[in-house]
C-alpha positions as semicolon CSV with decimal commas, in nm:
position;residue;x (nm);y (nm);z (nm)
1;X;-4,360;-0,623;-2,933
2;X;-4,009;-0,688;-2,829
3;X;-3,870;-0,716;-3,197
4;X;-4,146;-0,466;-3,340
5;X;-3,967;-0,265;-3,566
6;X;-3,986;0,038;-3,798
7;X;-3,961;-0,055;-4,184
8;X;-3,929;0,292;-4,283
9;X;-3,784;0,585;-4,047
10;X;-3,802;0,957;-4,136
11;X;-3,482;1,188;-4,018
12;X;-3,523;1,505;-3,956
13;X;-3,168;1,665;-3,826
14;X;-3,216;1,960;-3,694
15;X;-2,996;2,239;-3,520
16;X;-2,725;2,303;-3,702
17;X;-2,712;2,667;-3,685
18;X;-2,706;2,614;-3,321
19;X;-2,458;2,344;-3,277
20;X;-2,222;2,644;-3,434
21;X;-2,269;2,916;-3,239
22;X;-2,230;2,690;-2,950
23;X;-1,925;2,692;-3,068
24;X;-1,822;2,989;-3,181
25;X;-1,869;2,924;-3,536
26;X;-2,075;3,123;-3,829
27;X;-2,437;2,990;-3,924
28;X;-2,334;2,885;-4,206
29;X;-2,049;2,676;-4,053
30;X;-2,262;2,417;-3,852
31;X;-2,425;2,233;-4,147
32;X;-2,083;2,070;-4,278
33;X;-2,061;1,855;-3,925
34;X;-2,407;1,747;-3,988
35;X;-2,251;1,521;-4,264
36;X;-2,057;1,237;-4,063
37;X;-2,336;1,131;-3,888
38;X;-2,583;1,126;-4,116
39;X;-2,279;0,817;-4,264
40;X;-2,337;0,699;-3,919
41;X;-2,719;0,683;-3,881
42;X;-2,759;0,522;-4,236
43;X;-2,446;0,237;-4,181
44;X;-2,634;0,167;-3,840
45;X;-3,004;0,112;-4,021
46;X;-2,898;-0,130;-4,285
47;X;-2,752;-0,324;-4,012
48;X;-3,067;-0,314;-3,753
49;X;-3,268;-0,429;-4,080
50;X;-3,434;-0,108;-4,134
51;X;-3,559;-0,132;-4,521
52;X;-3,649;0,224;-4,628
53;X;-3,498;0,583;-4,445
54;X;-3,564;0,944;-4,560
55;X;-3,347;1,275;-4,449
56;X;-3,467;1,586;-4,486
57;X;-3,273;1,810;-4,646
58;X;-3,376;2,149;-4,671
59;X;-3,714;2,327;-4,775
60;X;-3,803;2,553;-5,029
61;X;-3,880;2,756;-4,749
62;X;-3,555;2,759;-4,589
63;X;-3,402;2,945;-4,912
64;X;-3,534;3,260;-4,754
65;X;-3,256;3,253;-4,522
66;X;-2,977;3,461;-4,574
67;X;-2,738;3,351;-4,883
68;X;-2,430;3,267;-4,719
69;X;-2,701;3,011;-4,497
70;X;-2,819;2,904;-4,818
71;X;-2,506;2,850;-5,010
72;X;-2,361;2,580;-4,703
73;X;-2,712;2,406;-4,667
74;X;-2,732;2,319;-5,074
75;X;-2,332;2,200;-5,071
76;X;-2,393;2,002;-4,729
77;X;-2,637;1,823;-4,931
78;X;-2,442;1,793;-5,241
79;X;-2,154;1,603;-5,018
80;X;-2,461;1,418;-4,820
81;X;-2,590;1,234;-5,075
82;X;-2,282;1,236;-5,254
83;X;-2,145;1,043;-4,897
84;X;-2,467;0,830;-4,872
85;X;-2,440;0,675;-5,204
86;X;-2,118;0,546;-5,162
87;X;-2,335;0,278;-4,970
88;X;-2,507;0,052;-5,126
89;X;-2,838;0,249;-5,184
90;X;-3,130;0,245;-5,398
91;X;-3,112;0,635;-5,449
92;X;-3,385;0,890;-5,474
93;X;-3,378;1,302;-5,443
94;X;-3,703;1,463;-5,440
95;X;-3,770;1,817;-5,451
96;X;-3,916;2,143;-5,654
97;X;-3,630;2,071;-5,960
98;X;-3,763;2,380;-6,118
99;X;-3,665;2,637;-5,825
100;X;-3,230;2,744;-5,908
101;X;-3,214;2,669;-5,511
102;X;-3,177;2,340;-5,621
103;X;-2,886;2,160;-5,614
104;X;-2,787;2,094;-6,018
105;X;-2,512;1,812;-5,943
106;X;-2,828;1,630;-5,753
107;X;-3,091;1,641;-6,106
108;X;-2,894;1,284;-6,188
109;X;-3,074;1,133;-5,889
110;X;-3,488;1,242;-5,960
111;X;-3,542;0,870;-6,079
112;X;-3,458;0,623;-5,779
113;X;-3,098;0,537;-5,895
114;X;-2,892;0,193;-5,735
115;X;-2,568;0,290;-5,667
116;X;-2,299;0,020;-5,553
117;X;-2,563;-0,267;-5,627
118;X;-2,861;-0,138;-5,416
119;X;-3,013;-0,193;-5,128
120;X;-3,176;-0,035;-4,857
121;X;-3,427;0,260;-4,975
122;X;-3,243;0,589;-4,952
123;X;-3,492;0,895;-4,968
124;X;-3,330;1,236;-4,942
125;X;-3,541;1,531;-4,945
126;X;-3,405;1,847;-5,107
127;X;-3,536;2,192;-5,156
128;X;-3,892;2,046;-5,046
129;X;-4,248;2,172;-4,987
130;X;-4,537;2,026;-4,859
131;X;-4,734;2,240;-5,076
132;X;-4,540;2,151;-5,391
133;X;-4,541;1,747;-5,333
134;X;-4,947;1,808;-5,278
135;X;-4,969;1,990;-5,600
136;X;-4,953;1,707;-5,786
137;X;-5,243;1,514;-5,697
138;X;-5,430;1,816;-5,864
139;X;-5,274;1,845;-6,199
140;X;-5,094;1,481;-6,194
141;X;-5,306;1,223;-5,965
142;X;-5,020;1,172;-5,755
143;X;-4,752;1,269;-5,544
144;X;-4,423;1,435;-5,655
145;X;-4,311;1,204;-5,375
146;X;-4,537;0,901;-5,484
147;X;-4,231;0,686;-5,452
148;X;-4,205;0,687;-5,123
149;X;-4,310;0,515;-4,919
150;X;-4,589;0,510;-4,565
151;X;-4,311;0,609;-4,283
152;X;-4,309;0,434;-3,964
153;X;-4,124;0,618;-3,752
154;X;-4,011;1,007;-3,736
155;X;-3,718;1,110;-3,538
156;X;-3,620;1,484;-3,518
157;X;-3,261;1,630;-3,369
158;X;-3,255;1,903;-3,171
159;X;-3,594;1,981;-2,959
160;X;-3,832;2,094;-3,188
161;X;-4,161;1,924;-3,151
162;X;-4,256;1,956;-3,516
163;X;-4,285;1,797;-3,866
164;X;-4,218;2,111;-4,025
165;X;-4,390;2,037;-4,366
166;X;-4,218;1,651;-4,377
167;X;-4,362;1,406;-4,581
168;X;-4,746;1,479;-4,470
169;X;-4,938;1,197;-4,643
170;X;-4,634;0,941;-4,596
171;X;-4,628;1,065;-4,236
172;X;-4,957;0,965;-4,182
173;X;-4,930;0,716;-3,900
174;X;-4,570;0,742;-3,793
175;X;-4,438;0,724;-3,437
176;X;-4,281;1,093;-3,348
177;X;-4,015;1,085;-3,165
178;X;-3,717;1,403;-3,054
179;X;-3,421;1,372;-2,902
180;X;-3,319;1,689;-2,755
181;X;-2,937;1,691;-2,893
182;X;-2,852;1,875;-3,181
183;X;-2,773;1,663;-3,495
184;X;-2,367;1,773;-3,524
185;X;-2,368;1,593;-3,136
186;X;-2,516;1,240;-3,322
187;X;-2,370;0,950;-3,196
188;X;-2,443;0,598;-3,210
189;X;-2,640;0,558;-2,879
190;X;-2,919;0,786;-3,010
191;X;-3,052;0,520;-3,322
192;X;-3,055;0,271;-3,062
193;X;-3,283;0,438;-2,778
194;X;-3,510;0,567;-3,080
195;X;-3,595;0,213;-3,137
196;X;-3,564;0,100;-2,777
197;X;-3,875;0,398;-2,808
198;X;-4,057;0,238;-3,083
199;X;-4,072;-0,097;-3,003
200;X;-4,264;-0,019;-2,659
201;X;-4,540;0,188;-2,873
202;X;-4,951;0,033;-2,902
203;X;-5,005;0,037;-3,291
204;X;-5,391;0,027;-3,348
205;X;-5,416;0,244;-3,636
206;X;-5,780;0,348;-3,563
207;X;-5,883;0,026;-3,496
């Protein structure tokens, strides 16, 4: 299908620590270099006609890393959400707010909020865990992430070929594209290359 495009894309921005090491920086210094790529990609997605986008910030498992790294990616996620919110978006931050790892500054966005007039649905996973997400089904009958739609395509930077617990229910039929480049090295061409790849995929959903 020549004009096939994903309505909802998931973004796993991996490789920040490896990038920092390659540039002779401390591991925790790498997270700040992922801020500009996130905003650029959002702007491209809006222009391209994507309706919903979900960024993977950090997981509950990431909180076992050294204190300096945890503080660095927490701060980067807070800044990323603030930067992304400068666009016209319908913003939702999803994650375990009962944990002290969840940044206090982001709790005001845990209900979907129209920013600057609203627009593309923007989801940001912060202190997210797939077990935490699924646990709500047993107690309440629905996912914590129930306001996030099914994902058409997941794009992961950094060369790793795994979902790392990224929205397992919404990703059940997602096409999975891997970019070998590390996230801080993001370029506009990365997005268009991924979209061109998606157009060529055959989707039957089991039919």
